[in-house]
PDB file of C-alpha atoms in Angstrom:
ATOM      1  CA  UNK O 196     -54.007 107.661 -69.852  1.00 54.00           C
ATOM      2  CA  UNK O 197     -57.094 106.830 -67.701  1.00 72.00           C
ATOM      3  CA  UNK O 198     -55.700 104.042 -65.965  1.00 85.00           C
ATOM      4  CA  UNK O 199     -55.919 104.649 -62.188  1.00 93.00           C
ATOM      5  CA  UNK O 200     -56.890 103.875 -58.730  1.00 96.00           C
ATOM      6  CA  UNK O 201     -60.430 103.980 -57.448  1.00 97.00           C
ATOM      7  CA  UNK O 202     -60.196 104.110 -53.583  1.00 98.00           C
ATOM      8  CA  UNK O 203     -63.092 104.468 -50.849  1.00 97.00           C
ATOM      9  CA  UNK O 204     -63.804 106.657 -48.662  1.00 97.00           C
ATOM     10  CA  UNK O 205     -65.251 105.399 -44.512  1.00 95.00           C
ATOM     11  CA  UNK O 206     -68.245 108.140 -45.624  1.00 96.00           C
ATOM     12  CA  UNK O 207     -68.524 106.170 -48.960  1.00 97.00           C
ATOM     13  CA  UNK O 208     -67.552 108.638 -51.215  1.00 98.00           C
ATOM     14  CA  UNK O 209     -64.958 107.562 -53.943  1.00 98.00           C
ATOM     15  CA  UNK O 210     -61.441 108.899 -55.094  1.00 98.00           C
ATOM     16  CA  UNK O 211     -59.898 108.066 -58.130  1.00 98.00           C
ATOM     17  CA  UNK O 212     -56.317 108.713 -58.974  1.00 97.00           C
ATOM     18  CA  UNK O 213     -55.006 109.158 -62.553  1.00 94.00           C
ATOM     19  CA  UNK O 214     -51.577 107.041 -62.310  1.00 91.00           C
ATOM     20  CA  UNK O 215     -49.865 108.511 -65.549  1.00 85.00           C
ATOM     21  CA  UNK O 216     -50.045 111.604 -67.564  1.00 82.00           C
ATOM     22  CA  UNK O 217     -50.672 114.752 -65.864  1.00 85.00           C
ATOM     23  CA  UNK O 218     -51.052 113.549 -62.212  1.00 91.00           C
ATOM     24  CA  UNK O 219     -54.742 114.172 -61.066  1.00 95.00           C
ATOM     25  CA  UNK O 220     -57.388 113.106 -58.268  1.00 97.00           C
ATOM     26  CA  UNK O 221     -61.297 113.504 -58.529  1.00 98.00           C
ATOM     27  CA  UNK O 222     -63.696 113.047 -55.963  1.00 98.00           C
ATOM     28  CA  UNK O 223     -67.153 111.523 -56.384  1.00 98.00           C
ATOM     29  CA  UNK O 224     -69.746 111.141 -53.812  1.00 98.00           C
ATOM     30  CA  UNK O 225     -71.349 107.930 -52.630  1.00 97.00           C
ATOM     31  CA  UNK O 226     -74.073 108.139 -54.914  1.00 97.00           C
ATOM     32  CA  UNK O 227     -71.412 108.473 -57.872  1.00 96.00           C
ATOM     33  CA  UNK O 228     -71.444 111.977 -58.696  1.00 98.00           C
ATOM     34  CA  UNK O 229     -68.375 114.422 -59.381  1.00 98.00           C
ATOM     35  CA  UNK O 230     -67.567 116.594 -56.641  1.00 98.00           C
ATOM     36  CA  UNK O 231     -64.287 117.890 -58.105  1.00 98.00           C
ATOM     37  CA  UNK O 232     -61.095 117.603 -60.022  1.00 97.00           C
ATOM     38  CA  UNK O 233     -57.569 118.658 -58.501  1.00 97.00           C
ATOM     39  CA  UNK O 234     -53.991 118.806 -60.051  1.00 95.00           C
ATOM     40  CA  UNK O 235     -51.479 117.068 -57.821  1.00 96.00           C
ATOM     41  CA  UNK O 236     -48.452 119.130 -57.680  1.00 94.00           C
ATOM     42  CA  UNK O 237     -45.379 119.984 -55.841  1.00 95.00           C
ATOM     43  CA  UNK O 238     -41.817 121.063 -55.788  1.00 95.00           C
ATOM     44  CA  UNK O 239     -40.765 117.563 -55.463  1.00 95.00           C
ATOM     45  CA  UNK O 240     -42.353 115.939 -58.859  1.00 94.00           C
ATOM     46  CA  UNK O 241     -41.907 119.792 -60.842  1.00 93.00           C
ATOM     47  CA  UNK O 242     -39.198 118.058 -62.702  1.00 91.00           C
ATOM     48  CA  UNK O 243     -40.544 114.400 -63.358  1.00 89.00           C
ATOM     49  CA  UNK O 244     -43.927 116.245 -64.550  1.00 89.00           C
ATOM     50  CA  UNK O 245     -42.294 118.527 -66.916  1.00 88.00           C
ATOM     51  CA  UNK O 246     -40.094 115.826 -68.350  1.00 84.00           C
ATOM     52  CA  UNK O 247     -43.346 113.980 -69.296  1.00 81.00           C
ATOM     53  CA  UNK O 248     -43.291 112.812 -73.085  1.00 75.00           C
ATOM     54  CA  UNK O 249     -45.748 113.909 -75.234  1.00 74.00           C
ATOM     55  CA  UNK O 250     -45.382 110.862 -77.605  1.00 73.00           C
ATOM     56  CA  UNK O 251     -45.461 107.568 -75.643  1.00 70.00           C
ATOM     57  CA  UNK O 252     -43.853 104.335 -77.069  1.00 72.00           C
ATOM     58  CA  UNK O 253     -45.565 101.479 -77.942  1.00 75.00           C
ATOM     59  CA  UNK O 254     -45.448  98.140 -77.303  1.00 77.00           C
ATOM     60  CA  UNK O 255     -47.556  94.927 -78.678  1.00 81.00           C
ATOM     61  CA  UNK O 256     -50.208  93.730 -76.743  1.00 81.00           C
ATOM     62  CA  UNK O 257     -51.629  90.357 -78.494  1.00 85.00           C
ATOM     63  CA  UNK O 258     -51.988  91.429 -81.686  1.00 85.00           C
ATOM     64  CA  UNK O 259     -51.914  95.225 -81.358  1.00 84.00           C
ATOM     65  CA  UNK O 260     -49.818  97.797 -80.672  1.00 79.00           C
ATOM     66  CA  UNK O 261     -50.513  99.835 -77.214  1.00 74.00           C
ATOM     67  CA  UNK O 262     -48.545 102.440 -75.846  1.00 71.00           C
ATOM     68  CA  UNK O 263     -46.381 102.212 -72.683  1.00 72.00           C
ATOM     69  CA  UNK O 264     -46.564 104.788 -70.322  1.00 74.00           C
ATOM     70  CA  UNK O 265     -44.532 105.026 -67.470  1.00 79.00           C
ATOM     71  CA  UNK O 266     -47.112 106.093 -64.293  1.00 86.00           C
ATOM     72  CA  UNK O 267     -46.048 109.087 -62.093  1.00 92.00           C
ATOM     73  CA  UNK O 268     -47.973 107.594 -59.252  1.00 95.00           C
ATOM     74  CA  UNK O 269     -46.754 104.682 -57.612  1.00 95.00           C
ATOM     75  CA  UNK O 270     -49.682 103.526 -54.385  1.00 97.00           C
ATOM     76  CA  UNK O 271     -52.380 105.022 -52.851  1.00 98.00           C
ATOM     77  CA  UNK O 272     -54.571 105.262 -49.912  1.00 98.00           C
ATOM     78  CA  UNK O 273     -57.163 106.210 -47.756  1.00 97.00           C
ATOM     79  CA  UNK O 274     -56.805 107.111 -43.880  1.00 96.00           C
ATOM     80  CA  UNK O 275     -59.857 106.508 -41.537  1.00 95.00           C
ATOM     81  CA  UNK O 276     -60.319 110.529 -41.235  1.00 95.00           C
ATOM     82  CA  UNK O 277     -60.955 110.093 -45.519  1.00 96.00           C
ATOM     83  CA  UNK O 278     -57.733 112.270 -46.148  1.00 97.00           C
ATOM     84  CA  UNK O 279     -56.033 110.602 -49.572  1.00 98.00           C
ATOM     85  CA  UNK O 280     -52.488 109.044 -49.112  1.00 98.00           C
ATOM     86  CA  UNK O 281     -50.662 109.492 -52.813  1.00 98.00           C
ATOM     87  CA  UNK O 282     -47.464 107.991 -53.276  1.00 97.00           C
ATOM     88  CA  UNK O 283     -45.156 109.507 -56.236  1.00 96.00           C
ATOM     89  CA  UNK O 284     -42.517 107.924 -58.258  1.00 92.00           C
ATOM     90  CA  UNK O 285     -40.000 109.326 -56.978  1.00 94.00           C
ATOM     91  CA  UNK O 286     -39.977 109.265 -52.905  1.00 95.00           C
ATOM     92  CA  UNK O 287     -42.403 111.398 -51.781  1.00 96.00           C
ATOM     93  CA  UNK O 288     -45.921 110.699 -50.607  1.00 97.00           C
ATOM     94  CA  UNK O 289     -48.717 113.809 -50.787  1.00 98.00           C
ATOM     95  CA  UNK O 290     -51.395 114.001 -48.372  1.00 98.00           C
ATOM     96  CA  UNK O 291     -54.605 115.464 -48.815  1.00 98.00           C
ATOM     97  CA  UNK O 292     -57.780 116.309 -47.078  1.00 97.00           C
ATOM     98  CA  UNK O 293     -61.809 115.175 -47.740  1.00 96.00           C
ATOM     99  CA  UNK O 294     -62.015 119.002 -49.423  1.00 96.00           C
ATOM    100  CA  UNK O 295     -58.829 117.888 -51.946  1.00 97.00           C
ATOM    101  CA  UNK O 296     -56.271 120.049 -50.103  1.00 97.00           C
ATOM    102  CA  UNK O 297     -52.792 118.806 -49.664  1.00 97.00           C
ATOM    103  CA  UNK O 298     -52.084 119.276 -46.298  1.00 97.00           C
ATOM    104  CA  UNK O 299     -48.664 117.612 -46.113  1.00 96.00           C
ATOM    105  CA  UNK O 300     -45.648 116.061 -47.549  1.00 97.00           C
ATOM    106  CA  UNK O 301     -44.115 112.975 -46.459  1.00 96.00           C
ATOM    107  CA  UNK O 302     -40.483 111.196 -46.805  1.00 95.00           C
ATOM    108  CA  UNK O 303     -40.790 107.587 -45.234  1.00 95.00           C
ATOM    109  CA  UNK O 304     -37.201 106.403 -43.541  1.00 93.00           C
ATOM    110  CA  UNK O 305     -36.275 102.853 -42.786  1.00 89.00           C
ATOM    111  CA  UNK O 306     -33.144 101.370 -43.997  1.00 87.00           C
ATOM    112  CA  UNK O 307     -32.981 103.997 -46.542  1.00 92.00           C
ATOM    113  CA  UNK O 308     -35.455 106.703 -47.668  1.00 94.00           C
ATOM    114  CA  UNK O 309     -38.378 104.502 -49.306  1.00 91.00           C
ATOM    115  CA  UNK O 310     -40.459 105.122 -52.342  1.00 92.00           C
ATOM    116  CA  UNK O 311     -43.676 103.273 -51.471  1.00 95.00           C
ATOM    117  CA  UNK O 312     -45.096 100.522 -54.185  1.00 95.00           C
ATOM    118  CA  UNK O 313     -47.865  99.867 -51.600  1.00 96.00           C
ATOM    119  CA  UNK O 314     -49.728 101.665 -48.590  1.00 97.00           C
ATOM    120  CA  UNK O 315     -52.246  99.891 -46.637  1.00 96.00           C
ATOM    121  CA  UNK O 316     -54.500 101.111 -42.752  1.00 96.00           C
ATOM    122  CA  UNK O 317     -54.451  98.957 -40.046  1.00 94.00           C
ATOM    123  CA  UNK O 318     -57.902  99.005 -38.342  1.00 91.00           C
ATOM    124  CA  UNK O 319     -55.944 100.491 -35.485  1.00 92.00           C
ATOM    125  CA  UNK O 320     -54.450 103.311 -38.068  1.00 92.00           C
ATOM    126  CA  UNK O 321     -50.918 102.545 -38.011  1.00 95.00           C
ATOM    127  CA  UNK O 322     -49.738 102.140 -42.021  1.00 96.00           C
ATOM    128  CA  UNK O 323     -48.174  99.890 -43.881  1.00 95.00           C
ATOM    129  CA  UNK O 324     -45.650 100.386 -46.561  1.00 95.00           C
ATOM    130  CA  UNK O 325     -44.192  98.434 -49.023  1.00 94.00           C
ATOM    131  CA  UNK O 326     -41.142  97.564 -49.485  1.00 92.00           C
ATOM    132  CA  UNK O 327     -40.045  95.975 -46.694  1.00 90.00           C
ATOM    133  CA  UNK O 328     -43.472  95.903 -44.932  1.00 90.00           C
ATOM    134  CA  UNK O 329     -42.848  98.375 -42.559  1.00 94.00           C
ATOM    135  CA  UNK O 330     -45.260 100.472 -40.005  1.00 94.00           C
ATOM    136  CA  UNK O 331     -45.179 103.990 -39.429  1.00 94.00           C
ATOM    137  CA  UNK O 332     -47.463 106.352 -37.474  1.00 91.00           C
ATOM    138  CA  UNK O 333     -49.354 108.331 -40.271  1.00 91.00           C
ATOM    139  CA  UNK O 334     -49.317 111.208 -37.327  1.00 83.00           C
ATOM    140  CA  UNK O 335     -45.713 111.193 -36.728  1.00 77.00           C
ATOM    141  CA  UNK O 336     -44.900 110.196 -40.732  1.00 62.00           C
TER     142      UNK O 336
END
């Protein structure tokens, strides 16, 4: 369950992002050391985290056995002001600021409400999201 993101900072400092199990961020400085540890929660994935097995299934790897567990976060990102972008599995993406405070909630809207596989900054700060490659304005998102 320690498979995740690792995702820089513009100061240098480093996120990482726990993709399965109970969802989590930590924050580490540029020099590598732990600055703190933070739950991510809300309304929106109260169900999907609750409804977490406690016994994963397995499935063979080569010539062992490893297990398969489904991951609760789907993409990530950071914005040029360092605030961590933190798309869910199901359609929601959580914002949060350099201190590890969610600040916001977002839906994305195109053809359809969209569950982001993929985030990505422009230099000029517009974002990209996958599927469909579209752009949004992360201050009007």
């Amino acid at each position: 369950l320690n498979a995740g993101m690792a995702l820089e900072s513009p100061d240098g400092s480093l996120w990482f992002v726990f993709t399965a199990g109970v969802p989590t961020l930590r924050k580490y400085t540029a020099a590598g050391d732990f600055v703190f540890e933070r739950h991510i929660e809300g309304r929106e994935i109260e169900a999907v985290v609750a409804n977490q097995p406690t016994v994963w299934p397995t499935r063979r790897v080569d010539d062992r056995e490893v297990p398969f567990v489904q991951p609760l976060v789907r993409a990530a990102a950071v914005d040029a002001q360092g605030q961590l972008w933190i798309s869910m599995s199901v359609p929601y993406t959580y914002v949060y600021d350099r201190d590890g405070d969610k600040v916001r909630t977002v839906q994305f809207s195109a053809t359809g409400i969209i569950s982001p596989t993929s985030l990505f900054f422009t230099r000029r700060g517009r974002l990209l999201v996958t599927p469909g490659c579209f752009e949004f304005d992360p201050g009007q998102s």
